[in-house]
Coordinates of C-alpha atoms in Angstrom, one line a residue:
M1 CA 4.7 -19.7 10.5
R2 CA 2.7 -19.7 13.3
R3 CA -0.4 -18.7 11.4
K4 CA 0.5 -20.8 8.6
Y5 CA 0.7 -24.1 10.5
G6 CA -1.1 -23.6 13.6
F7 CA -4.5 -24.2 11.8
D8 CA -3.8 -28.1 10.9
P9 CA -3.9 -29.3 14.6
Y10 CA -6.8 -27.9 15.4
L11 CA -8.7 -29.2 12.3
A12 CA -7.1 -32.6 12.8
L13 CA -8.9 -32.6 16.5
I14 CA -12.1 -31.3 15.2
V15 CA -12.2 -34.0 12.4
A16 CA -11.3 -37.0 15.0
A17 CA -14.0 -36.0 17.5
A18 CA -16.5 -35.3 14.9
Q19 CA -15.8 -39.0 13.3
F20 CA -16.4 -40.4 16.5
V21 CA -19.3 -38.5 17.3
V22 CA -21.0 -39.6 14.3
G23 CA -19.6 -43.1 14.4
M24 CA -21.3 -43.7 17.7
G25 CA -24.3 -42.5 16.7
A26 CA -24.1 -44.3 13.1
S27 CA -23.5 -47.5 15.2
W28 CA -26.6 -46.9 17.2
G29 CA -28.7 -46.0 14.5
Q30 CA -27.0 -48.9 11.9
R31 CA -26.8 -51.5 14.5
E32 CA -28.8 -54.2 12.6
E33 CA -27.1 -53.8 9.3
R34 CA -23.4 -52.8 10.2
V35 CA -20.7 -54.0 12.6
P36 CA -20.8 -51.1 15.7
I37 CA -17.7 -49.5 16.5
V38 CA -17.7 -50.1 19.8
G39 CA -15.5 -52.8 21.1
H40 CA -13.2 -52.7 17.9
P41 CA -10.1 -51.2 18.1
Y42 CA -9.5 -51.7 14.3
A43 CA -12.3 -49.2 13.8
F44 CA -11.2 -46.6 16.1
A45 CA -7.6 -46.9 14.5
L46 CA -9.3 -46.7 10.8
L47 CA -10.9 -43.5 12.1
L48 CA -8.0 -42.1 13.4
V49 CA -5.9 -42.1 9.9
G50 CA -7.7 -39.4 8.6
P51 CA -6.7 -36.8 11.3
L52 CA -3.3 -38.0 11.3
A53 CA -3.4 -37.4 8.0
I54 CA -4.7 -34.1 8.3
L55 CA -1.8 -33.1 10.4
L56 CA 0.7 -34.4 7.9
H57 CA -1.3 -32.9 4.8
R58 CA 1.1 -29.7 4.0
R59 CA 4.0 -32.2 3.9
F60 CA 2.6 -35.2 2.2
P61 CA -0.6 -33.7 0.2
L62 CA -1.0 -36.5 -2.2
L63 CA -0.1 -39.3 0.2
T64 CA -1.9 -38.1 3.0
A65 CA -5.0 -38.0 0.8
A66 CA -4.7 -41.4 -0.3
A67 CA -4.0 -42.8 2.9
A68 CA -7.5 -41.2 4.3
L69 CA -9.3 -42.7 1.1
G70 CA -7.8 -45.8 1.9
A71 CA -8.9 -46.0 5.7
C72 CA -12.4 -45.0 4.4
D73 CA -12.5 -47.9 2.1
L74 CA -11.4 -50.1 4.6
F75 CA -13.3 -49.0 7.1
L76 CA -16.4 -49.8 4.8
A77 CA -15.3 -53.1 3.6
A78 CA -14.9 -54.2 7.2
G79 CA -18.6 -53.6 7.7
F80 CA -18.6 -50.8 9.6
P81 CA -21.2 -48.2 9.5
Y82 CA -21.6 -45.3 6.9
G83 CA -20.9 -41.8 7.8
P84 CA -17.7 -41.0 10.1
S85 CA -15.3 -42.5 7.4
F86 CA -16.3 -40.1 4.9
I87 CA -15.5 -36.8 6.7
S88 CA -11.4 -36.9 6.5
P89 CA -11.4 -37.6 3.1
G90 CA -13.7 -35.0 2.1
V91 CA -11.8 -32.3 4.3
L92 CA -8.6 -33.4 2.5
L93 CA -10.3 -33.1 -0.8
F94 CA -11.5 -29.6 0.2
L95 CA -7.8 -28.7 1.5
L96 CA -6.1 -30.1 -1.7
V97 CA -8.5 -27.5 -3.8
T98 CA -8.0 -24.2 -1.5
R99 CA -4.4 -24.7 -1.0
G100 CA -3.8 -24.8 -5.0
K101 CA -3.2 -28.7 -5.4
R102 CA -6.1 -28.4 -8.2
L103 CA -5.1 -31.4 -10.4
M104 CA -4.4 -33.5 -7.5
A105 CA -7.4 -32.8 -5.6
W106 CA -9.2 -33.7 -9.1
V107 CA -7.6 -37.1 -9.5
M108 CA -8.3 -37.9 -6.3
A109 CA -11.9 -37.1 -6.3
G110 CA -12.0 -39.1 -9.2
M111 CA -10.6 -42.5 -7.3
T112 CA -12.7 -41.4 -4.5
V113 CA -16.1 -41.6 -6.8
L114 CA -14.7 -45.1 -8.4
S115 CA -13.7 -46.7 -4.9
F116 CA -17.2 -45.8 -4.1
I117 CA -18.9 -47.2 -6.9
T118 CA -16.7 -50.1 -7.0
Y119 CA -17.3 -51.1 -3.3
A120 CA -21.3 -50.6 -4.3
W121 CA -21.2 -53.0 -7.1
L122 CA -19.1 -55.4 -4.8
I123 CA -21.6 -55.8 -2.0
G124 CA -24.6 -56.1 -4.5
N125 CA -25.7 -52.6 -5.2
R126 CA -25.8 -52.1 -8.8
D127 CA -28.5 -49.4 -9.0
L128 CA -27.6 -46.7 -11.7
F129 CA -29.4 -44.0 -9.7
H130 CA -27.1 -44.8 -6.9
S131 CA -24.1 -44.4 -9.1
V132 CA -25.1 -41.3 -10.2
W133 CA -26.0 -39.8 -6.8
I134 CA -22.3 -40.9 -5.8
L135 CA -20.8 -38.8 -8.8
T136 CA -22.9 -35.7 -8.2
F137 CA -22.7 -35.4 -4.7
I138 CA -18.9 -35.6 -5.1
M139 CA -18.8 -33.2 -8.2
L140 CA -21.1 -30.9 -6.1
F141 CA -18.4 -30.8 -3.2
M142 CA -15.5 -30.1 -5.4
V143 CA -17.3 -27.2 -7.2
V144 CA -18.2 -25.8 -3.6
A145 CA -14.3 -26.2 -3.0
E146 CA -13.2 -24.5 -6.1
L147 CA -15.7 -21.4 -5.3
V148 CA -14.3 -21.2 -2.2
R149 CA -10.6 -21.0 -3.6
I150 CA -11.9 -18.5 -5.9
V151 CA -13.4 -16.1 -3.3
R152 CA -10.0 -16.7 -1.4
E153 CA -8.0 -15.7 -4.2
R154 CA -9.9 -12.7 -5.3
R155 CA -9.5 -11.4 -1.3
A156 CA -6.1 -12.1 -1.3
E157 CA -5.6 -10.5 -4.9
R158 CA -7.4 -7.2 -3.7
E159 CA -5.5 -7.3 -0.2
R160 CA -2.4 -7.4 -2.2
I161 CA -3.3 -4.5 -4.6
A162 CA -4.5 -2.6 -1.5
E163 CA -1.1 -3.3 0.4
E164 CA 1.0 -1.9 -3.1
E165 CA -1.3 1.0 -3.6
A166 CA -0.5 1.7 0.3
R167 CA 3.1 1.5 -0.6
R168 CA 2.8 3.8 -3.5
Q169 CA 1.0 6.5 -1.8
A170 CA 3.5 6.4 1.3
S171 CA 6.4 6.6 -1.3
E172 CA 4.8 9.4 -2.9
E173 CA 4.3 11.2 0.3
R174 CA 7.9 10.3 1.6
L175 CA 8.9 12.1 -2.0
T176 CA 6.9 15.2 -1.4
M177 CA 8.1 15.6 2.1
A178 CA 11.7 15.3 0.9
Q179 CA 11.1 17.8 -1.5
E180 CA 9.4 19.9 0.6
L181 CA 12.1 19.7 3.2
H182 CA 14.8 20.5 0.5
D183 CA 12.9 23.7 -0.3
V184 CA 12.4 24.8 3.0
L185 CA 16.2 24.5 3.9
A186 CA 17.5 25.5 0.6
H187 CA 15.5 28.7 0.9
N188 CA 16.2 29.5 4.3
I189 CA 19.9 28.6 4.7
S190 CA 20.7 30.1 1.7
L191 CA 19.0 33.2 3.4
I192 CA 21.2 33.1 6.3
H193 CA 24.2 32.7 4.8
V194 CA 23.8 35.5 2.3
Q195 CA 22.5 37.8 5.9
A196 CA 25.3 36.3 7.5
S197 CA 27.8 37.4 4.9
T198 CA 26.4 40.6 5.1
A199 CA 26.8 41.0 8.8
L200 CA 30.6 40.2 8.5
H201 CA 31.3 42.5 5.5
L202 CA 29.4 45.3 7.5
I203 CA 29.9 44.6 11.2
D204 CA 33.0 47.3 11.5
D205 CA 32.0 50.0 9.0
N206 CA 28.0 49.9 9.2
P207 CA 26.9 48.3 12.7
E208 CA 23.6 49.1 12.2
Q209 CA 23.0 47.2 8.7
A210 CA 24.9 44.3 10.5
R211 CA 22.2 44.5 12.9
T212 CA 19.5 44.5 10.5
A213 CA 21.3 41.2 8.7
L214 CA 21.3 39.1 12.3
S215 CA 17.9 40.2 13.0
A216 CA 16.7 38.8 9.4
I217 CA 18.9 35.5 10.3
K218 CA 17.2 35.5 13.6
T219 CA 13.7 35.5 12.0
A220 CA 14.8 32.6 9.0
S221 CA 16.4 30.5 11.9
K222 CA 12.8 30.9 13.4
E223 CA 10.9 29.9 10.3
V224 CA 13.1 27.0 9.1
L225 CA 12.4 25.3 12.6
G226 CA 8.9 26.1 12.4
E227 CA 8.5 24.6 9.0
L228 CA 10.5 21.7 9.7
R229 CA 8.5 20.6 12.7
S230 CA 5.0 20.9 10.5
V231 CA 6.7 18.6 7.8
L232 CA 8.1 16.4 10.3
N233 CA 4.5 16.0 12.5
V234 CA 3.2 14.3 9.5
L235 CA 5.8 11.2 10.1
R236 CA 4.5 11.1 13.6
E237 CA 1.3 8.4 14.1
G238 CA -1.4 10.5 14.8
A239 CA -0.1 13.6 14.7
P240 CA -2.2 16.6 13.2
R241 CA -0.9 17.3 9.6
S242 CA -0.1 21.1 9.7
P243 CA -1.3 23.4 6.4
T244 CA 1.1 23.3 3.6
A245 CA 2.6 26.1 2.3
G246 CA 0.5 28.4 0.1
L247 CA 0.1 32.0 -1.5
D248 CA -1.6 33.3 1.4
R249 CA 2.1 33.1 3.0
L250 CA 3.4 34.8 0.2
D251 CA 3.9 38.4 1.9
D252 CA 5.6 36.9 5.0
L253 CA 8.2 35.1 2.4
V254 CA 8.6 38.5 0.9
E255 CA 9.1 40.2 4.1
R256 CA 11.7 37.7 5.8
S257 CA 13.6 37.7 2.3
G258 CA 15.8 40.4 3.4
M259 CA 15.8 41.6 -0.2
D260 CA 14.0 44.9 -2.1
V261 CA 10.9 42.7 -3.6
T262 CA 7.9 44.0 -5.1
L263 CA 5.2 41.8 -5.4
K264 CA 2.1 42.2 -7.5
R265 CA -1.0 40.1 -8.0
V266 CA -3.3 40.5 -10.9
G267 CA -7.0 38.7 -10.5
S268 CA -7.7 36.4 -8.0
R269 CA -9.5 32.6 -7.8
P270 CA -9.5 29.8 -5.4
L271 CA -6.6 27.5 -6.4
P272 CA -6.1 23.6 -5.8
P273 CA -3.6 23.1 -3.1
A274 CA -1.3 21.3 -5.1
V275 CA -1.0 24.5 -7.3
E276 CA -0.8 26.7 -4.4
R277 CA 2.0 24.5 -3.0
A278 CA 4.1 24.6 -6.4
A279 CA 3.5 28.3 -6.8
Y280 CA 4.5 29.0 -3.1
R281 CA 7.8 26.8 -3.5
I282 CA 8.7 28.0 -7.2
V283 CA 8.5 32.0 -5.9
Q284 CA 10.6 30.8 -3.1
E285 CA 13.4 29.1 -4.6
A286 CA 13.5 31.9 -7.3
L287 CA 14.1 34.3 -4.3
T288 CA 16.5 32.3 -2.9
N289 CA 18.6 32.0 -6.2
A290 CA 18.3 35.9 -6.4
A291 CA 19.9 36.1 -2.7
R292 CA 22.4 33.7 -3.7
H293 CA 23.6 34.7 -7.0
A294 CA 22.4 38.7 -7.3
P295 CA 23.0 40.1 -3.7
G296 CA 21.3 43.7 -3.4
S297 CA 19.3 43.4 -6.3
S298 CA 15.8 44.1 -6.7
V299 CA 13.1 41.7 -7.4
N300 CA 9.9 41.9 -9.0
V301 CA 7.3 39.1 -8.3
R302 CA 4.2 38.8 -10.5
L303 CA 1.1 36.5 -10.4
E304 CA -1.4 36.3 -12.9
Y305 CA -4.5 34.4 -12.1
G306 CA -6.0 33.9 -15.4
E307 CA -9.1 31.2 -16.7
R308 CA -6.9 28.4 -17.7
E309 CA -3.6 28.8 -15.9
L310 CA -1.7 30.7 -13.2
A311 CA 1.5 32.6 -14.6
I312 CA 4.3 33.3 -12.1
H313 CA 6.9 35.6 -13.2
V314 CA 10.1 36.7 -11.1
A315 CA 12.9 38.6 -12.4
D316 CA 15.8 40.3 -10.6
T317 CA 17.9 43.3 -11.6
G318 CA 21.3 41.6 -11.3
A319 CA 23.6 41.8 -8.4
T320 CA 24.6 45.2 -6.8
T321 CA 26.8 44.2 -4.0
T322 CA 30.1 42.3 -3.6
P323 CA 30.4 38.8 -4.8
V324 CA 31.4 37.7 -1.7
L325 CA 27.7 37.3 -0.5
S326 CA 27.4 34.8 -3.3
E327 CA 28.6 31.4 -3.3
E328 CA 27.9 28.4 -5.7
G329 CA 24.6 26.5 -4.6
S330 CA 23.6 22.7 -5.0
G331 CA 22.5 23.5 -8.6
N332 CA 18.9 21.7 -8.0
G333 CA 17.2 24.8 -7.6
I334 CA 16.0 25.4 -11.3
P335 CA 15.7 21.6 -12.1
G336 CA 13.6 21.4 -9.0
M337 CA 11.3 24.1 -9.8
R338 CA 10.9 22.5 -13.7
E339 CA 10.0 19.2 -11.8
R340 CA 7.2 20.9 -9.8
A341 CA 5.8 22.7 -12.7
S342 CA 5.8 19.6 -15.1
A343 CA 4.4 17.5 -12.5
L344 CA 1.1 19.6 -12.7
G345 CA 1.4 19.7 -16.7
G346 CA 2.8 23.3 -16.5
T347 CA 6.1 24.8 -18.1
L348 CA 8.8 26.6 -16.5
V349 CA 11.5 28.8 -18.4
A350 CA 14.5 30.2 -16.6
G351 CA 17.2 32.5 -18.1
P352 CA 18.7 35.8 -18.2
L353 CA 16.6 38.7 -18.8
S354 CA 16.5 39.6 -22.5
T355 CA 16.4 43.4 -22.0
S356 CA 19.4 45.2 -23.7
G357 CA 22.3 45.9 -21.2
G358 CA 20.4 44.1 -18.6
A359 CA 22.1 41.8 -16.2
G360 CA 19.5 40.2 -14.3
F361 CA 17.7 37.0 -14.4
Q362 CA 14.0 35.7 -14.5
V363 CA 11.9 32.7 -13.8
E364 CA 8.3 32.3 -15.6
A365 CA 6.3 29.4 -14.7
R366 CA 2.6 28.4 -16.0
L367 CA 0.6 26.8 -14.1
P368 CA -2.6 25.0 -15.6
L369 CA -5.7 25.4 -13.4
P370 CA -9.1 23.7 -13.7
E371 CA -12.2 25.9 -15.1
E372 CA -13.9 27.6 -12.4
T373 CA -17.2 26.3 -11.3
S374 CA -20.0 28.7 -10.4

């Protein structure tokens, strides 16, 4: 509110000072033709009408513009010098245009032309050139005001579009971070759950294997804290953005999964960051599902780097240990993987193995890649 209404008092003060300064100068320059304003309170009162009208312009735009024009006409009719009384009507016409009161502004501009020409004819100045000059000057003034309005509106529109784009990008970043947090938590908490179940199941009969499971819990908990810190650092103003998960960390992911995982890569080529992140999260979620629903199984992970796509194949052999190690999850794993693939224009298929007698589960994703540039 301060920014919206704080400009008018200063403008009114500037206009008042300008009118009195111009009035004093015009009185001296036109002392033989017009009545000087010095010693005439009526002249000073008329010159104050315009600045007061500017103060009230936002609330009464038409009334204040008409009052300023009327004061200007009375000032001229009283024989006071030309010049100072023109400032307030001009400023108010400009404000009408730039504040969106265009129809009102052009009507008042027409009234201004009519009043000035009528005054000129009443005092005997019926020169057609003088009337055309008045019309041309006011039309040029209104065109300039319209150009200023257009520039302001376009600048405001650019600022609005920039703000909307910033909000859209911020929303997309929040969604991305939420998905990253979900994947990080789902994988590591599921791994901790599976290993904790294993430790509880084996602690009495096989304490050495229970110790291995507890060590895996320690590693997974440390990893989830590190990944959470790297994601949340993005929210801190001025904090450096940590590298997101990529396929270069796939070996570490396999090692800390606590499962018998075979990783094979076919080919190699640079990948866009978005594809790197999506591929890593798809493999991570597939391993999470295997640990949750098929504990004790062997898992094969295969990455094929093609010219046009990256093929990801993750298959497990089915559960081989007691069902106590597996519990129902949130149900968002496969839809989340499919959304990541679809966001890049790829596909993802998940379902039981088609081999005869197989009890395993497989996930196959294909992510499109741009053409390699030499």
